[in-house]
XYZ file of C-alpha atoms in Angstrom:
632
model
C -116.159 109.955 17.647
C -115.522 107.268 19.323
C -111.470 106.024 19.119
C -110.966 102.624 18.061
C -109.136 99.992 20.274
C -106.187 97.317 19.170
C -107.850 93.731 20.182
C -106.130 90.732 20.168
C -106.815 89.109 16.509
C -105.610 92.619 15.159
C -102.239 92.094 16.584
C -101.724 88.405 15.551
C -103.070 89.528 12.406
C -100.176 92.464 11.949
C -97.372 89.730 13.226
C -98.400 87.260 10.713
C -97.766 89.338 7.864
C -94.692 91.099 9.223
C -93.387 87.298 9.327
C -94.383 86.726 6.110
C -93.021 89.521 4.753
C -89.740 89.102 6.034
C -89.543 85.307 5.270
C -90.468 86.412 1.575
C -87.613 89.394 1.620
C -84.986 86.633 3.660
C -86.084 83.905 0.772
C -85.331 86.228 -1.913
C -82.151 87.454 -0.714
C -80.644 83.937 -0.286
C -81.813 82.941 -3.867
C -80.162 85.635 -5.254
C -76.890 84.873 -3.552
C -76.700 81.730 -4.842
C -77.447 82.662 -8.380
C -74.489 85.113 -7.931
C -72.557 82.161 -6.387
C -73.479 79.992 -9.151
C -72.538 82.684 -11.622
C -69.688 83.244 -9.996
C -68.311 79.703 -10.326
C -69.648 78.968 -13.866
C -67.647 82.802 -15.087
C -64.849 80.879 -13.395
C -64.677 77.610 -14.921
C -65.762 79.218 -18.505
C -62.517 81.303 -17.635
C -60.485 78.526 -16.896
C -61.924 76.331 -20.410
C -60.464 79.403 -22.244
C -57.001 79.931 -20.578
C -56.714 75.974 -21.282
C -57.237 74.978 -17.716
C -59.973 71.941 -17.128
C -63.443 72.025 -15.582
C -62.276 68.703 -13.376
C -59.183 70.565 -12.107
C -60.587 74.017 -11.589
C -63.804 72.503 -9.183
C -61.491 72.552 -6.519
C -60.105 75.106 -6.594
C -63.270 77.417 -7.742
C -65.167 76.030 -4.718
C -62.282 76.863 -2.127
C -63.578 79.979 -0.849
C -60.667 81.014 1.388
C -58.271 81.866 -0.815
C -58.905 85.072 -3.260
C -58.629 84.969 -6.961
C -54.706 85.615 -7.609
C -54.437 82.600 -4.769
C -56.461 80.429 -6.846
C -54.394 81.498 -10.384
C -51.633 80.347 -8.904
C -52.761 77.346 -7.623
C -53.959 76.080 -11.126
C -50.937 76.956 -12.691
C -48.950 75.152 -10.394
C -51.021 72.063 -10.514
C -51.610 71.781 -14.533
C -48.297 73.240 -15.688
C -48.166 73.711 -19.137
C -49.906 70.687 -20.843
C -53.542 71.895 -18.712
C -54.421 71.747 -22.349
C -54.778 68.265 -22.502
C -57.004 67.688 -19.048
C -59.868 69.942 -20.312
C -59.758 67.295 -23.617
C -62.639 64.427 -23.832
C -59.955 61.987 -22.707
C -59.286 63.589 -19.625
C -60.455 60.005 -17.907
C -59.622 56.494 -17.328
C -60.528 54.808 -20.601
C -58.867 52.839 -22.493
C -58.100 52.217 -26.433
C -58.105 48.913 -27.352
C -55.813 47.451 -30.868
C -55.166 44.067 -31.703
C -54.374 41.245 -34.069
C -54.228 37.441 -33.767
C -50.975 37.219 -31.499
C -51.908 40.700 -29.256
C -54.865 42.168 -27.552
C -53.567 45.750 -26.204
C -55.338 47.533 -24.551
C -53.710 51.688 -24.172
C -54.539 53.970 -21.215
C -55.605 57.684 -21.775
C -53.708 57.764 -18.309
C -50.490 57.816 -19.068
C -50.500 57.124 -22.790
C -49.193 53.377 -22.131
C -49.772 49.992 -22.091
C -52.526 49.188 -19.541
C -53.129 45.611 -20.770
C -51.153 43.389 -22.657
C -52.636 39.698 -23.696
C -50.877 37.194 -25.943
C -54.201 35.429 -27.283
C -52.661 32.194 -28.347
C -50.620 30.772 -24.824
C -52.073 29.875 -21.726
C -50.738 30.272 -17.982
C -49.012 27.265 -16.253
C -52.463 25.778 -15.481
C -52.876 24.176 -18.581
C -56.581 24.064 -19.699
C -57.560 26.741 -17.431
C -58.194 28.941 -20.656
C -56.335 32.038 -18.328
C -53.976 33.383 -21.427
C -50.538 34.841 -20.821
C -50.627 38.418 -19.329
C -47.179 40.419 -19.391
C -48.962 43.960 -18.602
C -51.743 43.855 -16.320
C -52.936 45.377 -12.803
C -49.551 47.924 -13.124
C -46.982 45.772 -13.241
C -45.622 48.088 -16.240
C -45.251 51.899 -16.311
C -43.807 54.145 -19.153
C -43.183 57.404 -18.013
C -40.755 60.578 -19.536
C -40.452 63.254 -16.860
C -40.534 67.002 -18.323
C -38.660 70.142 -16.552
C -41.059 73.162 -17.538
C -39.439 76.580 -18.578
C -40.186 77.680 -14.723
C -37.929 74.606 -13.540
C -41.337 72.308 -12.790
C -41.128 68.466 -13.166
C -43.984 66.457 -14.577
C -44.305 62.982 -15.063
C -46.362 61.681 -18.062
C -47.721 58.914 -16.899
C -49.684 61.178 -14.441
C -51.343 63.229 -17.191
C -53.853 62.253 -20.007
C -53.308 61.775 -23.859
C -55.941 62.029 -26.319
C -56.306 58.704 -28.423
C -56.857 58.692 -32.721
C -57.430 55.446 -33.613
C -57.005 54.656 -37.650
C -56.407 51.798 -39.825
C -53.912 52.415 -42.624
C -54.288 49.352 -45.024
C -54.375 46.289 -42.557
C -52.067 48.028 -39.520
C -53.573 49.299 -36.437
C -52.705 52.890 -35.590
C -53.167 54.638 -32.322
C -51.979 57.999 -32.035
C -51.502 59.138 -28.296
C -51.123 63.114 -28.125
C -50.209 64.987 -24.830
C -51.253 68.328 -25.402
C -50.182 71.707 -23.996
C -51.912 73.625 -26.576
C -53.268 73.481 -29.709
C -50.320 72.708 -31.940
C -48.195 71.487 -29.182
C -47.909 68.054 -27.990
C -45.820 64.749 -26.507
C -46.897 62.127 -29.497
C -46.999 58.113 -28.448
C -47.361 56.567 -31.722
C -48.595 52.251 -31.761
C -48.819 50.325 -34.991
C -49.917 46.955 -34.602
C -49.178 45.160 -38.161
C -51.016 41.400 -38.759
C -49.613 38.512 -37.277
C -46.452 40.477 -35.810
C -45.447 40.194 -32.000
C -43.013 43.492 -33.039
C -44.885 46.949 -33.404
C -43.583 50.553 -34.949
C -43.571 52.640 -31.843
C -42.725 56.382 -32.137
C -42.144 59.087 -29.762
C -42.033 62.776 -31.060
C -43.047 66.435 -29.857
C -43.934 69.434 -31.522
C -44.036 73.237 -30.724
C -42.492 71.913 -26.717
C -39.396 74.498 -27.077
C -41.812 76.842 -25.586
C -43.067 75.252 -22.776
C -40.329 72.533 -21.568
C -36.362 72.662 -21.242
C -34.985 71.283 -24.340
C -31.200 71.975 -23.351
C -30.941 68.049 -21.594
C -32.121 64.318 -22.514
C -35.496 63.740 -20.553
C -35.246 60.173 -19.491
C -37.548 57.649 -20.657
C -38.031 55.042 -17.437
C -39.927 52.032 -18.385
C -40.423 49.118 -15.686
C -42.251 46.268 -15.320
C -42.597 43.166 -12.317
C -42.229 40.319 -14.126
C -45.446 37.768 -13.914
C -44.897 34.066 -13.202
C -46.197 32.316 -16.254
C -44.543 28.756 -15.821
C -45.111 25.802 -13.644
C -41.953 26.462 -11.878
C -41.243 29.729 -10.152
C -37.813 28.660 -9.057
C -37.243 27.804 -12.775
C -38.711 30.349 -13.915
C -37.186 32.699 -11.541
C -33.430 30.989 -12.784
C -34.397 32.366 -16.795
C -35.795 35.486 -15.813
C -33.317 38.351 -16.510
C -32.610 41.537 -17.879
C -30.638 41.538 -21.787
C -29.186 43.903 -23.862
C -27.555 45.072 -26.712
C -24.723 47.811 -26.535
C -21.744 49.194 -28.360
C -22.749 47.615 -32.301
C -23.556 44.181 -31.171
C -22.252 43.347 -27.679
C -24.875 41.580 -25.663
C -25.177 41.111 -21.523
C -27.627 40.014 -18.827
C -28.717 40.942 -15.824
C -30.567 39.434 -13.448
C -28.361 36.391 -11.572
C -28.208 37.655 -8.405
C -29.830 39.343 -5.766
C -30.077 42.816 -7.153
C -27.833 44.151 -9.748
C -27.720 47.143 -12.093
C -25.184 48.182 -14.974
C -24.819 51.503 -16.951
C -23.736 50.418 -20.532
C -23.379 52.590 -23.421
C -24.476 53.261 -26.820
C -27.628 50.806 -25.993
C -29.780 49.574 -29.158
C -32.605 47.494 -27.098
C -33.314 46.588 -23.507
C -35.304 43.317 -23.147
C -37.034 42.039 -20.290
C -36.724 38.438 -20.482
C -38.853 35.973 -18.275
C -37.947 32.402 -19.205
C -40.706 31.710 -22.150
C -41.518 34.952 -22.999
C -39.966 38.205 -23.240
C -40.706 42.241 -23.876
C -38.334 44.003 -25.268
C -37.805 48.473 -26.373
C -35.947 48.664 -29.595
C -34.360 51.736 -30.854
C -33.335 53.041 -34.177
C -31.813 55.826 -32.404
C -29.397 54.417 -29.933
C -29.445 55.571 -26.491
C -26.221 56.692 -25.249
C -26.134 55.333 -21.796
C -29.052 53.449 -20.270
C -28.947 53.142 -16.726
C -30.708 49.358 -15.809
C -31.066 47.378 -12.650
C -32.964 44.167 -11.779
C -34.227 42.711 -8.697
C -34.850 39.369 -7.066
C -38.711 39.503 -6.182
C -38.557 35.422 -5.170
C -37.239 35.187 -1.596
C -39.392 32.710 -0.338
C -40.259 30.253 -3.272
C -43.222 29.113 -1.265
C -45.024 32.428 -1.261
C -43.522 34.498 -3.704
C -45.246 33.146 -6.421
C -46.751 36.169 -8.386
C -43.974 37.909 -9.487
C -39.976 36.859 -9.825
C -38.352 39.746 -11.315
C -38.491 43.427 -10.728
C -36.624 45.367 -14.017
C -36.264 49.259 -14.744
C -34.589 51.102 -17.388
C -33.833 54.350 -17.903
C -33.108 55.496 -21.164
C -32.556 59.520 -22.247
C -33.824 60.366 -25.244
C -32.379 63.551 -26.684
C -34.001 66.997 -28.251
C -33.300 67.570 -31.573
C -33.886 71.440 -33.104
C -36.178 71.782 -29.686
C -38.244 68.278 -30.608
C -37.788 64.797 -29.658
C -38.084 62.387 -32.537
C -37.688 58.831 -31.924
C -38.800 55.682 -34.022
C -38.508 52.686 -32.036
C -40.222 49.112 -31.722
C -41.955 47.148 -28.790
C -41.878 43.309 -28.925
C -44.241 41.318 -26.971
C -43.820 37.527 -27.537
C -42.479 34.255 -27.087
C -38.830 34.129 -26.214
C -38.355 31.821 -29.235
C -35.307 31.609 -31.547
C -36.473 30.792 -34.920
C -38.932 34.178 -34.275
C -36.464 36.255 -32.634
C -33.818 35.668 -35.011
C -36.441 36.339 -37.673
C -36.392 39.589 -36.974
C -32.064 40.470 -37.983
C -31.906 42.471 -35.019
C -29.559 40.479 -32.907
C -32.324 39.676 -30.488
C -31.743 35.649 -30.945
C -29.071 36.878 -28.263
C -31.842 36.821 -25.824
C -32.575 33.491 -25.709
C -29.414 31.568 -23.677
C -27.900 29.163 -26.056
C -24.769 29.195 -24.532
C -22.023 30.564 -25.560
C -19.023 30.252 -28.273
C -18.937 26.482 -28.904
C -22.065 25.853 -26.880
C -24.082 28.675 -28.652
C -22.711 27.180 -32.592
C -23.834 23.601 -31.454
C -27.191 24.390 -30.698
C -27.716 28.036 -33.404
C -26.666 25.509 -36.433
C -26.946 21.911 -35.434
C -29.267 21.270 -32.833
C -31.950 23.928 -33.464
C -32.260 23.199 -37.196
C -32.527 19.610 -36.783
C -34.817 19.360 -34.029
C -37.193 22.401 -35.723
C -36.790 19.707 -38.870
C -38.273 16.622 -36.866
C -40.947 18.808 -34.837
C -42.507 19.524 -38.277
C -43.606 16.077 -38.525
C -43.458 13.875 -35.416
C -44.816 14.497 -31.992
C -42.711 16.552 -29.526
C -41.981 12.895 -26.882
C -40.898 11.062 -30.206
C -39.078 13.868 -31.866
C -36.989 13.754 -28.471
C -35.971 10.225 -28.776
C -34.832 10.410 -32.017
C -32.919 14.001 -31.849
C -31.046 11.476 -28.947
C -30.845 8.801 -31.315
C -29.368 10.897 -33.608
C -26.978 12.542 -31.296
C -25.915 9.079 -30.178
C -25.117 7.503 -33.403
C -23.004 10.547 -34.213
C -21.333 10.798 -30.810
C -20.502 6.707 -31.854
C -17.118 6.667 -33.114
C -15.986 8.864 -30.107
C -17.221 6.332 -27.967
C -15.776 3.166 -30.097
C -12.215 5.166 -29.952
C -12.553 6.027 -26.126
C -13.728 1.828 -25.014
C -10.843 0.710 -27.388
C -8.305 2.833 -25.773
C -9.913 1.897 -22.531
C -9.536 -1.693 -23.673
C -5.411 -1.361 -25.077
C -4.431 0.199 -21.491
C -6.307 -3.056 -19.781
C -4.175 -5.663 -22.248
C -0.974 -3.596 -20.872
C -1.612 -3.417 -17.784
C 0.133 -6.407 -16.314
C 3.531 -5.242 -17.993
C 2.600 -1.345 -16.575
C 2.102 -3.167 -13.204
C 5.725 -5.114 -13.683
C 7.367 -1.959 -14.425
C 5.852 -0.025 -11.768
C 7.335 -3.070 -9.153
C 10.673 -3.055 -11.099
C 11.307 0.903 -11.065
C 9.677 1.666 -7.435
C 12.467 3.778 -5.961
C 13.302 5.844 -9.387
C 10.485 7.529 -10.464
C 11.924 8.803 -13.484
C 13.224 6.017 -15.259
C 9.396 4.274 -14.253
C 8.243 7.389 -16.372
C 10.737 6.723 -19.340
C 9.874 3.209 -19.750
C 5.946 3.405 -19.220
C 6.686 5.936 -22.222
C 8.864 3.135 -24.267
C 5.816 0.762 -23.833
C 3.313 3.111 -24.845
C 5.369 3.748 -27.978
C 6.502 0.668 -28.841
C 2.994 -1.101 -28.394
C 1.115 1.931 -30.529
C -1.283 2.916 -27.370
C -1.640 6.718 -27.175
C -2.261 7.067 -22.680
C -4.318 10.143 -23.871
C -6.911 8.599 -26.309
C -9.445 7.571 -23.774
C -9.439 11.300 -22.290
C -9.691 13.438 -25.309
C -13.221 11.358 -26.368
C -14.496 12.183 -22.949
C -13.669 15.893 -23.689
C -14.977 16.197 -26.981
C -18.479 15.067 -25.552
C -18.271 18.011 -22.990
C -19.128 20.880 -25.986
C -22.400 18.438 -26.665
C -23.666 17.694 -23.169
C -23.356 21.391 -22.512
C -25.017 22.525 -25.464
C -27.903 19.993 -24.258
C -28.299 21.121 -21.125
C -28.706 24.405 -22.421
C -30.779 23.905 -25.228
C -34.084 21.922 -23.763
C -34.754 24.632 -21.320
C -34.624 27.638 -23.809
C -36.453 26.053 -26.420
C -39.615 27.655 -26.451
C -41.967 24.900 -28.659
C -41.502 22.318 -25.840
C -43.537 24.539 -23.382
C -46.840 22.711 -22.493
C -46.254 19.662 -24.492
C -47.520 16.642 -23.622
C -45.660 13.264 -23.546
C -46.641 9.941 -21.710
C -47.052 11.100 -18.184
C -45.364 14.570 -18.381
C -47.729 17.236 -18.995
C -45.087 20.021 -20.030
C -41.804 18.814 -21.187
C -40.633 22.639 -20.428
C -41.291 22.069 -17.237
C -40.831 18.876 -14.333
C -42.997 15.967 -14.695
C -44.253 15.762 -11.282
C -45.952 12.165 -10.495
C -46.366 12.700 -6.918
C -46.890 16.068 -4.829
C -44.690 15.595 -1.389
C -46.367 17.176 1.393
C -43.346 18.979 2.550
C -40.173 20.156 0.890
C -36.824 18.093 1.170
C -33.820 20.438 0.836
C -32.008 20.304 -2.654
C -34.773 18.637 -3.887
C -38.358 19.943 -3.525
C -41.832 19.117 -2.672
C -42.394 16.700 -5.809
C -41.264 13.540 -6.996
C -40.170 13.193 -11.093
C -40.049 10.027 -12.876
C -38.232 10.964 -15.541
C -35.278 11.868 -13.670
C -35.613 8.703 -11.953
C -35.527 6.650 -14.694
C -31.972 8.613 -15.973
C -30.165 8.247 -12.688
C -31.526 4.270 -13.207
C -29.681 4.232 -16.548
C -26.511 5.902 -15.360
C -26.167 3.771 -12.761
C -26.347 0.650 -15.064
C -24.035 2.248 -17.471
C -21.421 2.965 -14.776
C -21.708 -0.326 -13.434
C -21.272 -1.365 -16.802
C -17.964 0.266 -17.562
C -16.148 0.729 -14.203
C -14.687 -2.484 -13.980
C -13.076 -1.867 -17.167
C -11.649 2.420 -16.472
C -10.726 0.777 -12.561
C -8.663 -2.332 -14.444
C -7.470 -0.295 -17.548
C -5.502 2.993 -15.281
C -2.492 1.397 -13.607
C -2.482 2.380 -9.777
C 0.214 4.833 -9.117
C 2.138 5.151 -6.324
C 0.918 7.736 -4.146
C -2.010 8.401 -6.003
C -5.740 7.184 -4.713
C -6.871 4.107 -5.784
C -9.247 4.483 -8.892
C -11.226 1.459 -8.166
C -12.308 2.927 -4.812
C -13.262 6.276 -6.409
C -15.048 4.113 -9.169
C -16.955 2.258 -6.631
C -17.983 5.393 -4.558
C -18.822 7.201 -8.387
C -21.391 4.570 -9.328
C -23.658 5.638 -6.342
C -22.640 9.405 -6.046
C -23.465 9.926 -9.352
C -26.705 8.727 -9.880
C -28.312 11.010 -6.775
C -26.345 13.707 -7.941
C -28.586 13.390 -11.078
C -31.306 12.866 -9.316
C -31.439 15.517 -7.246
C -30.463 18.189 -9.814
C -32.993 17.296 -12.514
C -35.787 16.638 -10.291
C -36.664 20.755 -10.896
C -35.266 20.910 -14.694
C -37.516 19.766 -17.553
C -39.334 16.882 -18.638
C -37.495 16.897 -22.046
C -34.391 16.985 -21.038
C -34.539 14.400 -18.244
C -36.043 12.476 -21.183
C -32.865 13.032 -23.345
C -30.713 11.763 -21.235
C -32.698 8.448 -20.025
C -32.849 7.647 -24.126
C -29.015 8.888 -23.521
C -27.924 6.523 -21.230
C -30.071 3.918 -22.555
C -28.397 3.987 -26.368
C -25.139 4.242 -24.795
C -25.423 1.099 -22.937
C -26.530 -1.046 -26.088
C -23.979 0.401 -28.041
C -21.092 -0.129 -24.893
C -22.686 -3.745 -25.234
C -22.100 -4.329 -28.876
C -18.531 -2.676 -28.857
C -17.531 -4.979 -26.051
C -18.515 -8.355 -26.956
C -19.016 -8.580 -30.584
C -16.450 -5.448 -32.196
C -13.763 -5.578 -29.609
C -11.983 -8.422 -28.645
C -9.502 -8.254 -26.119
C -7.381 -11.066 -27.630
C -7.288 -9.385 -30.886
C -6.353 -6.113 -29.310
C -3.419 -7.990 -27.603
C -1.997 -9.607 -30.708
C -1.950 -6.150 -32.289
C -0.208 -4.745 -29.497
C 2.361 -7.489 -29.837
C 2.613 -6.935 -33.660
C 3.003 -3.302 -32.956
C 5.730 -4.160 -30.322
C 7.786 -5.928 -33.130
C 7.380 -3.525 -35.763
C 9.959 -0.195 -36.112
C 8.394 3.041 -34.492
C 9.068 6.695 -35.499
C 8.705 8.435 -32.530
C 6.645 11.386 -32.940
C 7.511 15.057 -31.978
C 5.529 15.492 -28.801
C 6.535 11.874 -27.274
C 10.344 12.550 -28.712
C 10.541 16.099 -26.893
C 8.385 14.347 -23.720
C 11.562 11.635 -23.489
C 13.992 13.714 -24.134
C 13.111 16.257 -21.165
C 13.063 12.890 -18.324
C 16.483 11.971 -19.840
C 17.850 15.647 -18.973
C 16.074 15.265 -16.214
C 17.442 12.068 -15.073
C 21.199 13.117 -16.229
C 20.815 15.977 -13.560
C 19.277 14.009 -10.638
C 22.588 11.491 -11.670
C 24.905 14.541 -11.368
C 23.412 15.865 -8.275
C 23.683 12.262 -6.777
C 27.278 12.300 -7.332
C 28.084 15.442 -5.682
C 26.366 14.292 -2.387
């Protein structure tokens, strides 16, 4: 038989199929590898679901192929702790739970369990009309955060991990319930009620079933923060009423937030508010806090670019375990820093808004406040102005009257203060003794033009602090001024003059204008009425140099305050001058005050205690400079 030979098509025929084959065996191999692979992962991250660890945190991990499977354990545990619970939850992501009402739109992070957004629907920005409303949380300016020591001595920060939001309505309140859980029956609870036309919501924080999985034997602190927004037309304004209150020890109150940077530690703390100069957020506690450790810093160094923020404030407050479990009802406000609403409230937070204090704050709390909230609730905010001056005026009146006609008795005597001033030049003393005789004898108290001026100090400081913390002037309109809160700028300087800014106001103008008349008005009279005393400076010189220095002063200084109160005191100055004029020439008349001085001068005198006591200390006084005289 004849043997068969390989040819060449046999042989390409055999190596094509041997390729095939093993392509087929090498394709089948790999596929099962990854199905084992993919097994692999999915038994992992089914494991992980059911020993409460998350699919998101465990994809890392499970995909890290150089470590082995007690390296991985570990590294899961270490990087979910004991609330992993909560990250395999729904809410495990960014969103966002939005509640609200007619004053607040809030909008609540799963992140975090906080504030992400806060809106207050009804106020706009400084750029009137620009429809941008008033934001005090956005872009993380804010943070809320408690900071948890684990049973194995790990720290974890709750604004890092994610809380599952319930959102209910019980009767007309908004309810969000934000839970941070570590297990099934064990959770960090953040609990919001919004209530209906309320700036002030219920805010609760309480655990359960935590014993077992933190360290309950020490406060964990509760650090809230937040960088102030600029809101008004003035960041250097602004920036001046921006500060840090408080409320310690059953009803003191203190600030921070005047200089630089500056931090306290009070005690026994029942709210922290951070105060910017219109509006205000503030933590209220029914549970005090024992200490609170607070600081606030200057974010405004350069008022030309710093215009964003002007505050930086943190507070740390511990809040305490109770039978293993924190339970805390509290309050959040978010509003306007306005009296009437803030003293609504009977918490002592009217103590926020700077009235002043002692005489200054019981001017403004129960004169000027009530009457000015009185006219407000019928006349527009420019005219409600003039006649809250007009009203101040006419009661500030009979001071004035008493202070020109003392001004007025002093000029009738001077020509016989003048005579004894020549006649008793080289003995002081007895000049003293007899100025005193002629005050007495002519009934002309040297005092009675001073203690007017003083009693008008208590007002004009109650003014200056009430028109700049009275929160229903902000963007009001009047004549040319488009915020009496705020300057009423008529012309934008193209650079800044030191002391007194890059703007020009007219209002402030138009006061210095008035004091200056006013001065010029009256000097001639204060100059002629105080007797020149030897070795003292000439008052008419210091007069003369007063009725200029004054004016800029004024002029510079309220350039940057607001419209209102520049206003006030141009109506002021302007009602003091008519009523100056009307005293002078058609109530007093300085021939009749001269005939009653002569009158008095006849007429017996008992001497009263003060000026008896006054006379009899210069006549010791002038028996011992006798005595001494003699023994020389």
């Amino acid at each position: 038989m004849e043997e068969k030979k390989l040819d060449v098509k046999t042989i390409i025929g055999f190596g094509l199929i041997t390729l095939l084959l093993l392509y087929m065996i090498y394709n089948n191999t790999a596929k099962n590898e990854k199905e084992a692979l993919e097994k692999e992962k999915q038994e992992q991250i089914d494991k992980a679901k059911k020993t409460q660890i998350p699919e998101e945190a465990t994809a890392a991990v499970v995909a890290d192929t150089t470590v082995n499977d007690s390296v991985k354990t570990a590294k899961l545990k270490s990087t979910l702790g004991a609330f992993a619970y909560s990250a395999a939850l729904p809410s495990a992501k960014s969103n966002v739970t939005e509640i609200k009402n007619a004053l607040l739109t809030i909008k609540v992070a799963n992140k975090g369990g906080y504030i992400q957004e806060l809106t207050l629907n009804n106020f706009e920005q400084f750029k009137k009309g620009s429809g941008q409303r008033v934001e005090l949380i956005n872009k993380g300016n804010a943070a809320l955060n408690l900071q948890l020591k684990t049973a194995d001595n790990r720290l974890l920060n709750t604004r890092e991990m994610y809380f599952e939001p319930v959102y209910t309505k019980e009767g007309q309140n908004e309810v969000l319930t934000m839970r941070l859980k570590a297990g099934a029956n064990q959770f960090l609870e953040y609990r919001y009620v919004l209530k209906p036309d309320e700036y002030m919501m219920d805010f609760s924080i309480r655990s359960q079933g935590l014993a077992q999985v933190v360290d309950t034997s020490k406060p964990v602190d509760l650090d809230w923060s937040m960088k102030t927004y600029r809101n008004e037309n003035s960041v250097t304004f602004e920036n001046r009423y921006t500060n840090l209150a408080y409320e310690y020890e059953d009803g003191k109150s203190d600030k921070l937030g005047l200089g630089k940077s500056e931090s306290e530690k009070p005690e026994d703390v029942s709210y922290v508010a951070f105060k910017q100069h219109m509006f205000t957020s503030v933590l209220l506690t029914d549970t005090h806090f024992k200490t609170a450790d607070l600081t606030s810093e200057n974010l405004v160094a350069d008022e030309t670019k710093d215009t964003i923020y002007t505050k930086n404030f943190t507070a740390k407050l511990p809040l305490e375990f109770k039978g293993g479990e924190l339970s805390y009802n509290m309050n959040w406000y978010y509003g306007p820093s306005d009296y009437n609403i803030l003293n609504g409230y009977d918490r002592n937070l009217d103590e926020i808004v700077p009235l002043g204090w002692g005489i200054f704050g019981w001017i403004n709390r129960w004169i000027f406040i009530p009457v000015f909230s009185l006219l407000s609730g019928f006349l527009p905010y420019g005219i409600c102005i003039i006649i809250f001056t007009i009203l101040v005026r006419l009661a500030m009146s009979p001071v004035t009257y008493k202070s020109y006609v003392s001004q007025a008795k002093m000029k009738v005597l001077r020509p016989e203060i003048t005579e004894l001033n020549e006649k008793y030049k080289n003995d002081a003393m007895k000049k003293q003794q007899e100025t005193m005789k002629l005050y007495n004898s002519a009934g002309v108290n040297p005092m009675a033009g001073c203690l007017p001026a003083l009693m008008q100090i208590p007002v004009f400081y109650a003014l200056f602090q009430f028109f700049p913390s009275y929160f229903d002037l902000r963007q009001q309109s009047f004549l040319w001024a488009n915020d009496l809160s705020s300057y009423d700028s008529v012309l934008k300087l193209p650079f800044s003059i030191p002391f007194y800014g890059n703007h020009v106001s007219l209002f402030p103008i138009l006061a210095s204008l008035a004091i200056f008349f006013y001065m010029r008005m009256t000097s001639g009279d204060q100059s002629m009425s105080a007797p020149q005393q030897e070795g003292m400076p000439d008052m008419s010189k210091i007069m003369k140099v007063m009725i200029y220095l004054s004016p800029i002063m004024m002029l510079i200084f309220f350039n940057s305050n607001p419209a209102g109160l520049s206003l006030y005191y141009f109506i002021s100055n302007l009602i003091t001058i008519g009523i100056m004029y009307v005293i002078k020439n058609h109530i007093v008349k300085e021939d009749k005050i001269h005939a009653i001085i002569q009158a008095n001068k006849t007429k017996p005198k008992k001497q009263g205690g003060f000026s008896k006591r006054m006379q009899d200390m210069m006549e010791q006084a002038q028996q011992e400079q006798q005595k001494r005289q003699l023994k020389k």
